[in-house]
């Protein structure tokens, strides 16, 4: 029996594992980096051990330090969660060699499936050893790890060499393994996976299918269970092949086998020898706790001969601190408020007031809705996200709501090319036209901000406030009257610092308002309060190239130096932010007249990276 368990992870998955352990009466130990000293998972666990440093390579990827922490804290088991060391066979062996219980499959099974090339060959699938024009498009893919890192789609043979180099560099930085391989790229297929759970007595459960087709940068955004619209014969084939893969390596514990489904055929992708990020949708449909079952399997208990019967449908959306309209750039800053309405499961590693930093994945939370039918689950999740209070960095919330309501998704016709086709339309701003007025009226009723309070004996001059909303500047005018605040064309029924009620064209609307510094949240809209006069100190010279996100400069492109000619779209440097590398390119043809970045430089949003003097036309 496990008495004390160390969670070798952070964020929402660490919090989720801790909660199950507490339900089972198991004591918990957290590990944390310096950046995570006050993180939620350290507060929920019974004890916590510091891993000195901030980057993953210094902390959560140091298996020796994690094992040492488990022994020091008196833990007798280790759960790796997902990511980091969860699919590292050497770490699993080190845990076992230290006399601790490993919550996962045998190290040999991890090793067999950890390399996607070995896994494919084990199942009789050979990667492409030589690529010709006839093979295009192809996908360059890291042999180790996951999460979309170390992957590049190649459509021209001339681009293959650069794609291989970039994928190797990213894979080496993310996983410590630069091995990559090439396979055919299946356009617009569906990403479908099978959840497995196997015990040490020979029983292997298949817990239905999941569809994870909505992806950005090969990372999943929305997942659901079961995968909608699969023919029964195809679903049985997927489950059969998943069981065969598990039995081929003597698998035990929770795992997932992933496929790309196109033209009625299933193409094996990989086996993830760990718990998946999207496991809550399977839990909701089968009424189980996969972490609790992982622990039972690790303790040697036998599974029932068959899993519970599934019921209903579940959908999960990943809420990221990122801007989909700006090439999915991650965002950082203080998360003032995160809350969703009742009836939706929220798995998160953040609490109000936490800071979203630059060192880790930008995942804020996972929201999960379960209902008797798919349509009801989708509607419930979209409505909950729309009404959620998310105050802080820019997020993908609006994209999630629009995606869930898109006719392709509601009709079950989505595929992995969904965002390639629809991203522009899904990220077109559609702010509420009354949001700036609501912000101004709430501000006018805030004693801490309003210099003049209420009605005066003399006729009031219009008060003017300016806001930036969805890339545009809005000027708002209102007046104080004997009966309260007034604005042209709109009846002001109520206004206080957090709630404004307006009536326009006979329709009454209530707005929840929250201000944090110069950022004002009005419902789902986010505004920036503008000063009356711009700060000349914030102006930059023409041709200035500014950092689109906070991060670290990891490398410069070859030949990039002051005085060098550049062309529009040419890569200049790469920023590493939240476990991903982001390419920064020249905005126009010209000459690089100044360079303010070098490898290792830490930058914030808006940091001046370079100045390009455009060619005369």
JSON list of C-alpha atoms in Angstrom, two decimals, residues 258-436:
[
{"chain": "A", "resi": 258, "resn": "UNK", "atom": "CA", "xyz": [-2.62, 7.60, -31.21]},
{"chain": "A", "resi": 259, "resn": "UNK", "atom": "CA", "xyz": [-3.75, 7.29, -34.82]},
{"chain": "A", "resi": 260, "resn": "UNK", "atom": "CA", "xyz": [-4.40, 9.57, -37.77]},
{"chain": "A", "resi": 261, "resn": "UNK", "atom": "CA", "xyz": [-7.65, 8.59, -39.47]},
{"chain": "A", "resi": 262, "resn": "UNK", "atom": "CA", "xyz": [-8.08, 9.53, -43.14]},
{"chain": "A", "resi": 263, "resn": "UNK", "atom": "CA", "xyz": [-10.12, 8.01, -45.97]},
{"chain": "A", "resi": 264, "resn": "UNK", "atom": "CA", "xyz": [-11.53, 5.42, -43.59]},
{"chain": "A", "resi": 265, "resn": "UNK", "atom": "CA", "xyz": [-8.07, 4.11, -42.70]},
{"chain": "A", "resi": 266, "resn": "UNK", "atom": "CA", "xyz": [-6.11, 4.33, -39.45]},
{"chain": "A", "resi": 267, "resn": "UNK", "atom": "CA", "xyz": [-2.41, 5.31, -39.55]},
{"chain": "A", "resi": 268, "resn": "UNK", "atom": "CA", "xyz": [-0.44, 4.56, -36.35]},
{"chain": "A", "resi": 269, "resn": "UNK", "atom": "CA", "xyz": [1.26, 7.66, -34.92]},
{"chain": "A", "resi": 270, "resn": "UNK", "atom": "CA", "xyz": [2.73, 6.73, -31.55]},
{"chain": "A", "resi": 271, "resn": "UNK", "atom": "CA", "xyz": [2.08, 5.33, -28.10]},
{"chain": "A", "resi": 272, "resn": "UNK", "atom": "CA", "xyz": [2.23, 7.67, -25.11]},
{"chain": "A", "resi": 273, "resn": "UNK", "atom": "CA", "xyz": [3.42, 5.66, -22.11]},
{"chain": "A", "resi": 274, "resn": "UNK", "atom": "CA", "xyz": [1.86, 7.99, -19.56]},
{"chain": "A", "resi": 275, "resn": "UNK", "atom": "CA", "xyz": [-1.32, 9.77, -18.56]},
{"chain": "A", "resi": 276, "resn": "UNK", "atom": "CA", "xyz": [-2.57, 12.12, -21.28]},
{"chain": "A", "resi": 277, "resn": "UNK", "atom": "CA", "xyz": [-3.47, 15.78, -20.78]},
{"chain": "A", "resi": 278, "resn": "UNK", "atom": "CA", "xyz": [-6.96, 15.02, -22.10]},
{"chain": "A", "resi": 279, "resn": "UNK", "atom": "CA", "xyz": [-7.66, 12.08, -19.76]},
{"chain": "A", "resi": 280, "resn": "UNK", "atom": "CA", "xyz": [-10.54, 13.93, -17.96]},
{"chain": "A", "resi": 281, "resn": "UNK", "atom": "CA", "xyz": [-12.93, 13.41, -20.88]},
{"chain": "A", "resi": 282, "resn": "UNK", "atom": "CA", "xyz": [-12.48, 9.64, -20.59]},
{"chain": "A", "resi": 283, "resn": "UNK", "atom": "CA", "xyz": [-12.96, 9.85, -16.83]},
{"chain": "A", "resi": 284, "resn": "UNK", "atom": "CA", "xyz": [-16.22, 11.75, -17.32]},
{"chain": "A", "resi": 285, "resn": "UNK", "atom": "CA", "xyz": [-17.62, 9.28, -19.86]},
{"chain": "A", "resi": 286, "resn": "UNK", "atom": "CA", "xyz": [-16.67, 6.14, -17.90]},
{"chain": "A", "resi": 287, "resn": "UNK", "atom": "CA", "xyz": [-17.22, 7.54, -14.40]},
{"chain": "A", "resi": 288, "resn": "UNK", "atom": "CA", "xyz": [-13.72, 6.61, -13.24]},
{"chain": "A", "resi": 289, "resn": "UNK", "atom": "CA", "xyz": [-10.60, 8.21, -11.74]},
{"chain": "A", "resi": 290, "resn": "UNK", "atom": "CA", "xyz": [-7.64, 7.20, -13.91]},
{"chain": "A", "resi": 291, "resn": "UNK", "atom": "CA", "xyz": [-5.07, 8.39, -11.37]},
{"chain": "A", "resi": 292, "resn": "UNK", "atom": "CA", "xyz": [-6.69, 6.27, -8.65]},
{"chain": "A", "resi": 293, "resn": "UNK", "atom": "CA", "xyz": [-6.67, 3.30, -11.02]},
{"chain": "A", "resi": 294, "resn": "UNK", "atom": "CA", "xyz": [-3.00, 3.92, -11.83]},
{"chain": "A", "resi": 295, "resn": "UNK", "atom": "CA", "xyz": [-2.25, 3.73, -8.13]},
{"chain": "A", "resi": 296, "resn": "UNK", "atom": "CA", "xyz": [-4.24, 0.51, -7.71]},
{"chain": "A", "resi": 297, "resn": "UNK", "atom": "CA", "xyz": [-2.39, -1.11, -10.61]},
{"chain": "A", "resi": 298, "resn": "UNK", "atom": "CA", "xyz": [0.96, -0.02, -9.14]},
{"chain": "A", "resi": 299, "resn": "UNK", "atom": "CA", "xyz": [-0.05, -1.61, -5.83]},
{"chain": "A", "resi": 300, "resn": "UNK", "atom": "CA", "xyz": [-0.64, -4.91, -7.64]},
{"chain": "A", "resi": 301, "resn": "UNK", "atom": "CA", "xyz": [-4.45, -4.96, -7.63]},
{"chain": "A", "resi": 302, "resn": "UNK", "atom": "CA", "xyz": [-6.27, -6.63, -10.50]},
{"chain": "A", "resi": 303, "resn": "UNK", "atom": "CA", "xyz": [-8.69, -4.75, -12.73]},
{"chain": "A", "resi": 304, "resn": "UNK", "atom": "CA", "xyz": [-12.21, -6.00, -13.20]},
{"chain": "A", "resi": 305, "resn": "UNK", "atom": "CA", "xyz": [-12.54, -8.22, -16.30]},
{"chain": "A", "resi": 306, "resn": "UNK", "atom": "CA", "xyz": [-14.23, -5.38, -18.19]},
{"chain": "A", "resi": 307, "resn": "UNK", "atom": "CA", "xyz": [-14.36, -1.60, -17.73]},
{"chain": "A", "resi": 308, "resn": "UNK", "atom": "CA", "xyz": [-17.54, 0.26, -16.71]},
{"chain": "A", "resi": 309, "resn": "UNK", "atom": "CA", "xyz": [-20.04, 1.04, -19.46]},
{"chain": "A", "resi": 310, "resn": "UNK", "atom": "CA", "xyz": [-19.61, 4.48, -21.03]},
{"chain": "A", "resi": 311, "resn": "UNK", "atom": "CA", "xyz": [-22.31, 7.12, -20.68]},
{"chain": "A", "resi": 312, "resn": "UNK", "atom": "CA", "xyz": [-22.82, 10.38, -22.50]},
{"chain": "A", "resi": 313, "resn": "UNK", "atom": "CA", "xyz": [-20.24, 12.63, -24.08]},
{"chain": "A", "resi": 314, "resn": "UNK", "atom": "CA", "xyz": [-17.47, 14.87, -22.73]},
{"chain": "A", "resi": 315, "resn": "UNK", "atom": "CA", "xyz": [-15.54, 17.77, -24.28]},
{"chain": "A", "resi": 316, "resn": "UNK", "atom": "CA", "xyz": [-12.38, 19.45, -22.97]},
{"chain": "A", "resi": 317, "resn": "UNK", "atom": "CA", "xyz": [-10.91, 22.81, -23.96]},
{"chain": "A", "resi": 318, "resn": "UNK", "atom": "CA", "xyz": [-7.37, 23.86, -23.08]},
{"chain": "A", "resi": 319, "resn": "UNK", "atom": "CA", "xyz": [-7.18, 27.46, -21.92]},
{"chain": "A", "resi": 320, "resn": "UNK", "atom": "CA", "xyz": [-3.80, 28.91, -22.85]},
{"chain": "A", "resi": 321, "resn": "UNK", "atom": "CA", "xyz": [-2.16, 32.23, -22.03]},
{"chain": "A", "resi": 322, "resn": "UNK", "atom": "CA", "xyz": [-1.48, 33.02, -25.66]},
{"chain": "A", "resi": 323, "resn": "UNK", "atom": "CA", "xyz": [-2.66, 35.20, -28.54]},
{"chain": "A", "resi": 324, "resn": "UNK", "atom": "CA", "xyz": [-3.91, 33.06, -31.44]},
{"chain": "A", "resi": 325, "resn": "UNK", "atom": "CA", "xyz": [-4.12, 36.14, -33.69]},
{"chain": "A", "resi": 326, "resn": "UNK", "atom": "CA", "xyz": [-0.39, 36.82, -33.16]},
{"chain": "A", "resi": 327, "resn": "UNK", "atom": "CA", "xyz": [0.93, 33.44, -34.33]},
{"chain": "A", "resi": 328, "resn": "UNK", "atom": "CA", "xyz": [-0.10, 31.83, -31.03]},
{"chain": "A", "resi": 329, "resn": "UNK", "atom": "CA", "xyz": [2.49, 33.92, -29.16]},
{"chain": "A", "resi": 330, "resn": "UNK", "atom": "CA", "xyz": [2.53, 33.07, -25.43]},
{"chain": "A", "resi": 331, "resn": "UNK", "atom": "CA", "xyz": [1.63, 35.78, -22.94]},
{"chain": "A", "resi": 332, "resn": "UNK", "atom": "CA", "xyz": [2.74, 36.32, -19.36]},
{"chain": "A", "resi": 333, "resn": "UNK", "atom": "CA", "xyz": [1.69, 38.41, -16.39]},
{"chain": "A", "resi": 334, "resn": "UNK", "atom": "CA", "xyz": [-0.45, 38.34, -13.29]},
{"chain": "A", "resi": 335, "resn": "UNK", "atom": "CA", "xyz": [-3.59, 36.19, -13.41]},
{"chain": "A", "resi": 336, "resn": "UNK", "atom": "CA", "xyz": [-5.96, 38.29, -11.32]},
{"chain": "A", "resi": 337, "resn": "UNK", "atom": "CA", "xyz": [-9.03, 36.07, -11.67]},
{"chain": "A", "resi": 338, "resn": "UNK", "atom": "CA", "xyz": [-9.85, 32.61, -13.07]},
{"chain": "A", "resi": 339, "resn": "UNK", "atom": "CA", "xyz": [-13.33, 31.18, -12.50]},
{"chain": "A", "resi": 340, "resn": "UNK", "atom": "CA", "xyz": [-15.84, 29.24, -14.59]},
{"chain": "A", "resi": 341, "resn": "UNK", "atom": "CA", "xyz": [-19.53, 28.71, -13.82]},
{"chain": "A", "resi": 342, "resn": "UNK", "atom": "CA", "xyz": [-20.66, 25.67, -11.85]},
{"chain": "A", "resi": 343, "resn": "UNK", "atom": "CA", "xyz": [-21.32, 22.48, -13.78]},
{"chain": "A", "resi": 344, "resn": "UNK", "atom": "CA", "xyz": [-17.99, 22.46, -15.61]},
{"chain": "A", "resi": 345, "resn": "UNK", "atom": "CA", "xyz": [-14.85, 20.74, -14.30]},
{"chain": "A", "resi": 346, "resn": "UNK", "atom": "CA", "xyz": [-11.83, 23.04, -14.13]},
{"chain": "A", "resi": 347, "resn": "UNK", "atom": "CA", "xyz": [-8.36, 21.51, -13.75]},
{"chain": "A", "resi": 348, "resn": "UNK", "atom": "CA", "xyz": [-5.78, 24.24, -13.13]},
{"chain": "A", "resi": 349, "resn": "UNK", "atom": "CA", "xyz": [-2.46, 24.87, -11.46]},
{"chain": "A", "resi": 350, "resn": "UNK", "atom": "CA", "xyz": [-3.18, 28.54, -10.86]},
{"chain": "A", "resi": 351, "resn": "UNK", "atom": "CA", "xyz": [-5.12, 30.52, -8.32]},
{"chain": "A", "resi": 352, "resn": "UNK", "atom": "CA", "xyz": [-6.13, 34.17, -8.31]},
{"chain": "A", "resi": 353, "resn": "UNK", "atom": "CA", "xyz": [-3.11, 36.44, -8.02]},
{"chain": "A", "resi": 354, "resn": "UNK", "atom": "CA", "xyz": [-0.56, 34.00, -9.43]},
{"chain": "A", "resi": 355, "resn": "UNK", "atom": "CA", "xyz": [1.91, 35.08, -12.10]},
{"chain": "A", "resi": 356, "resn": "UNK", "atom": "CA", "xyz": [2.15, 33.29, -15.44]},
{"chain": "A", "resi": 357, "resn": "UNK", "atom": "CA", "xyz": [5.88, 33.13, -16.15]},
{"chain": "A", "resi": 358, "resn": "UNK", "atom": "CA", "xyz": [8.08, 32.38, -19.14]},
{"chain": "A", "resi": 359, "resn": "UNK", "atom": "CA", "xyz": [9.68, 29.09, -18.11]},
{"chain": "A", "resi": 360, "resn": "UNK", "atom": "CA", "xyz": [6.84, 26.61, -18.68]},
{"chain": "A", "resi": 361, "resn": "UNK", "atom": "CA", "xyz": [3.99, 25.69, -20.99]},
{"chain": "A", "resi": 362, "resn": "UNK", "atom": "CA", "xyz": [1.34, 28.47, -21.23]},
{"chain": "A", "resi": 363, "resn": "UNK", "atom": "CA", "xyz": [-1.52, 26.12, -20.24]},
{"chain": "A", "resi": 364, "resn": "UNK", "atom": "CA", "xyz": [-3.68, 27.89, -17.64]},
{"chain": "A", "resi": 365, "resn": "UNK", "atom": "CA", "xyz": [-6.44, 25.34, -17.20]},
{"chain": "A", "resi": 366, "resn": "UNK", "atom": "CA", "xyz": [-8.58, 22.63, -18.77]},
{"chain": "A", "resi": 367, "resn": "UNK", "atom": "CA", "xyz": [-12.34, 23.06, -18.78]},
{"chain": "A", "resi": 368, "resn": "UNK", "atom": "CA", "xyz": [-14.41, 19.88, -19.18]},
{"chain": "A", "resi": 369, "resn": "UNK", "atom": "CA", "xyz": [-18.15, 19.52, -19.77]},
{"chain": "A", "resi": 370, "resn": "UNK", "atom": "CA", "xyz": [-20.10, 16.22, -19.66]},
{"chain": "A", "resi": 371, "resn": "UNK", "atom": "CA", "xyz": [-23.68, 15.72, -20.84]},
{"chain": "A", "resi": 372, "resn": "UNK", "atom": "CA", "xyz": [-25.95, 12.97, -22.19]},
{"chain": "A", "resi": 373, "resn": "UNK", "atom": "CA", "xyz": [-25.28, 13.99, -25.80]},
{"chain": "A", "resi": 374, "resn": "UNK", "atom": "CA", "xyz": [-22.43, 15.58, -27.74]},
{"chain": "A", "resi": 375, "resn": "UNK", "atom": "CA", "xyz": [-24.49, 18.62, -28.70]},
{"chain": "A", "resi": 376, "resn": "UNK", "atom": "CA", "xyz": [-25.38, 19.29, -25.07]},
{"chain": "A", "resi": 377, "resn": "UNK", "atom": "CA", "xyz": [-21.78, 18.89, -23.87]},
{"chain": "A", "resi": 378, "resn": "UNK", "atom": "CA", "xyz": [-20.46, 21.24, -26.56]},
{"chain": "A", "resi": 379, "resn": "UNK", "atom": "CA", "xyz": [-23.13, 23.85, -25.83]},
{"chain": "A", "resi": 380, "resn": "UNK", "atom": "CA", "xyz": [-22.47, 23.64, -22.08]},
{"chain": "A", "resi": 381, "resn": "UNK", "atom": "CA", "xyz": [-18.72, 24.09, -22.47]},
{"chain": "A", "resi": 382, "resn": "UNK", "atom": "CA", "xyz": [-19.02, 27.00, -24.92]},
{"chain": "A", "resi": 383, "resn": "UNK", "atom": "CA", "xyz": [-21.48, 28.79, -22.65]},
{"chain": "A", "resi": 384, "resn": "UNK", "atom": "CA", "xyz": [-19.33, 28.28, -19.55]},
{"chain": "A", "resi": 385, "resn": "UNK", "atom": "CA", "xyz": [-16.19, 29.59, -21.26]},
{"chain": "A", "resi": 386, "resn": "UNK", "atom": "CA", "xyz": [-18.08, 32.60, -22.59]},
{"chain": "A", "resi": 387, "resn": "UNK", "atom": "CA", "xyz": [-19.22, 33.51, -19.06]},
{"chain": "A", "resi": 388, "resn": "UNK", "atom": "CA", "xyz": [-15.93, 32.65, -17.37]},
{"chain": "A", "resi": 389, "resn": "UNK", "atom": "CA", "xyz": [-14.02, 35.37, -15.54]},
{"chain": "A", "resi": 390, "resn": "UNK", "atom": "CA", "xyz": [-10.47, 35.38, -16.88]},
{"chain": "A", "resi": 391, "resn": "UNK", "atom": "CA", "xyz": [-8.61, 38.53, -15.88]},
{"chain": "A", "resi": 392, "resn": "UNK", "atom": "CA", "xyz": [-4.93, 38.77, -16.71]},
{"chain": "A", "resi": 393, "resn": "UNK", "atom": "CA", "xyz": [-2.81, 37.85, -19.74]},
{"chain": "A", "resi": 394, "resn": "UNK", "atom": "CA", "xyz": [-4.36, 37.48, -23.16]},
{"chain": "A", "resi": 395, "resn": "UNK", "atom": "CA", "xyz": [-5.84, 34.00, -23.61]},
{"chain": "A", "resi": 396, "resn": "UNK", "atom": "CA", "xyz": [-7.35, 31.84, -26.33]},
{"chain": "A", "resi": 397, "resn": "UNK", "atom": "CA", "xyz": [-10.79, 31.91, -24.65]},
{"chain": "A", "resi": 398, "resn": "UNK", "atom": "CA", "xyz": [-12.60, 33.64, -27.54]},
{"chain": "A", "resi": 399, "resn": "UNK", "atom": "CA", "xyz": [-11.05, 31.21, -30.02]},
{"chain": "A", "resi": 400, "resn": "UNK", "atom": "CA", "xyz": [-12.26, 28.26, -27.96]},
{"chain": "A", "resi": 401, "resn": "UNK", "atom": "CA", "xyz": [-15.83, 29.57, -27.79]},
{"chain": "A", "resi": 402, "resn": "UNK", "atom": "CA", "xyz": [-15.94, 30.27, -31.53]},
{"chain": "A", "resi": 403, "resn": "UNK", "atom": "CA", "xyz": [-14.36, 26.89, -32.33]},
{"chain": "A", "resi": 404, "resn": "UNK", "atom": "CA", "xyz": [-16.94, 25.03, -30.25]},
{"chain": "A", "resi": 405, "resn": "UNK", "atom": "CA", "xyz": [-19.74, 26.86, -32.07]},
{"chain": "A", "resi": 406, "resn": "UNK", "atom": "CA", "xyz": [-18.30, 26.51, -35.57]},
{"chain": "A", "resi": 407, "resn": "UNK", "atom": "CA", "xyz": [-20.52, 24.51, -37.90]},
{"chain": "A", "resi": 408, "resn": "UNK", "atom": "CA", "xyz": [-17.71, 22.10, -38.82]},
{"chain": "A", "resi": 409, "resn": "UNK", "atom": "CA", "xyz": [-17.14, 21.26, -35.18]},
{"chain": "A", "resi": 410, "resn": "UNK", "atom": "CA", "xyz": [-20.78, 21.06, -34.15]},
{"chain": "A", "resi": 411, "resn": "UNK", "atom": "CA", "xyz": [-21.38, 18.85, -37.18]},
{"chain": "A", "resi": 412, "resn": "UNK", "atom": "CA", "xyz": [-18.48, 16.55, -36.24]},
{"chain": "A", "resi": 413, "resn": "UNK", "atom": "CA", "xyz": [-16.65, 17.27, -39.52]},
{"chain": "A", "resi": 414, "resn": "UNK", "atom": "CA", "xyz": [-13.41, 18.67, -38.04]},
{"chain": "A", "resi": 415, "resn": "UNK", "atom": "CA", "xyz": [-9.89, 17.53, -38.90]},
{"chain": "A", "resi": 416, "resn": "UNK", "atom": "CA", "xyz": [-6.31, 18.56, -38.14]},
{"chain": "A", "resi": 417, "resn": "UNK", "atom": "CA", "xyz": [-6.48, 21.30, -40.81]},
{"chain": "A", "resi": 418, "resn": "UNK", "atom": "CA", "xyz": [-9.31, 23.12, -38.98]},
{"chain": "A", "resi": 419, "resn": "UNK", "atom": "CA", "xyz": [-7.25, 26.10, -37.81]},
{"chain": "A", "resi": 420, "resn": "UNK", "atom": "CA", "xyz": [-5.35, 26.29, -41.06]},
{"chain": "A", "resi": 421, "resn": "UNK", "atom": "CA", "xyz": [-8.66, 26.96, -42.80]},
{"chain": "A", "resi": 422, "resn": "UNK", "atom": "CA", "xyz": [-10.49, 29.03, -40.22]},
{"chain": "A", "resi": 423, "resn": "UNK", "atom": "CA", "xyz": [-8.01, 30.79, -37.92]},
{"chain": "A", "resi": 424, "resn": "UNK", "atom": "CA", "xyz": [-8.36, 34.20, -39.58]},
{"chain": "A", "resi": 425, "resn": "UNK", "atom": "CA", "xyz": [-12.15, 34.16, -39.26]},
{"chain": "A", "resi": 426, "resn": "UNK", "atom": "CA", "xyz": [-12.06, 32.75, -35.75]},
{"chain": "A", "resi": 427, "resn": "UNK", "atom": "CA", "xyz": [-9.70, 35.50, -34.54]},
{"chain": "A", "resi": 428, "resn": "UNK", "atom": "CA", "xyz": [-11.39, 38.45, -36.25]},
{"chain": "A", "resi": 429, "resn": "UNK", "atom": "CA", "xyz": [-12.23, 40.87, -33.42]},
{"chain": "A", "resi": 430, "resn": "UNK", "atom": "CA", "xyz": [-15.93, 41.20, -32.58]},
{"chain": "A", "resi": 431, "resn": "UNK", "atom": "CA", "xyz": [-16.01, 43.37, -29.45]},
{"chain": "A", "resi": 432, "resn": "UNK", "atom": "CA", "xyz": [-19.19, 44.60, -27.81]},
{"chain": "A", "resi": 433, "resn": "UNK", "atom": "CA", "xyz": [-19.62, 48.22, -29.02]},
{"chain": "A", "resi": 434, "resn": "UNK", "atom": "CA", "xyz": [-20.88, 49.26, -25.59]},
{"chain": "A", "resi": 435, "resn": "UNK", "atom": "CA", "xyz": [-17.91, 47.81, -23.70]},
{"chain": "A", "resi": 436, "resn": "UNK", "atom": "CA", "xyz": [-15.91, 51.12, -23.73]}
]
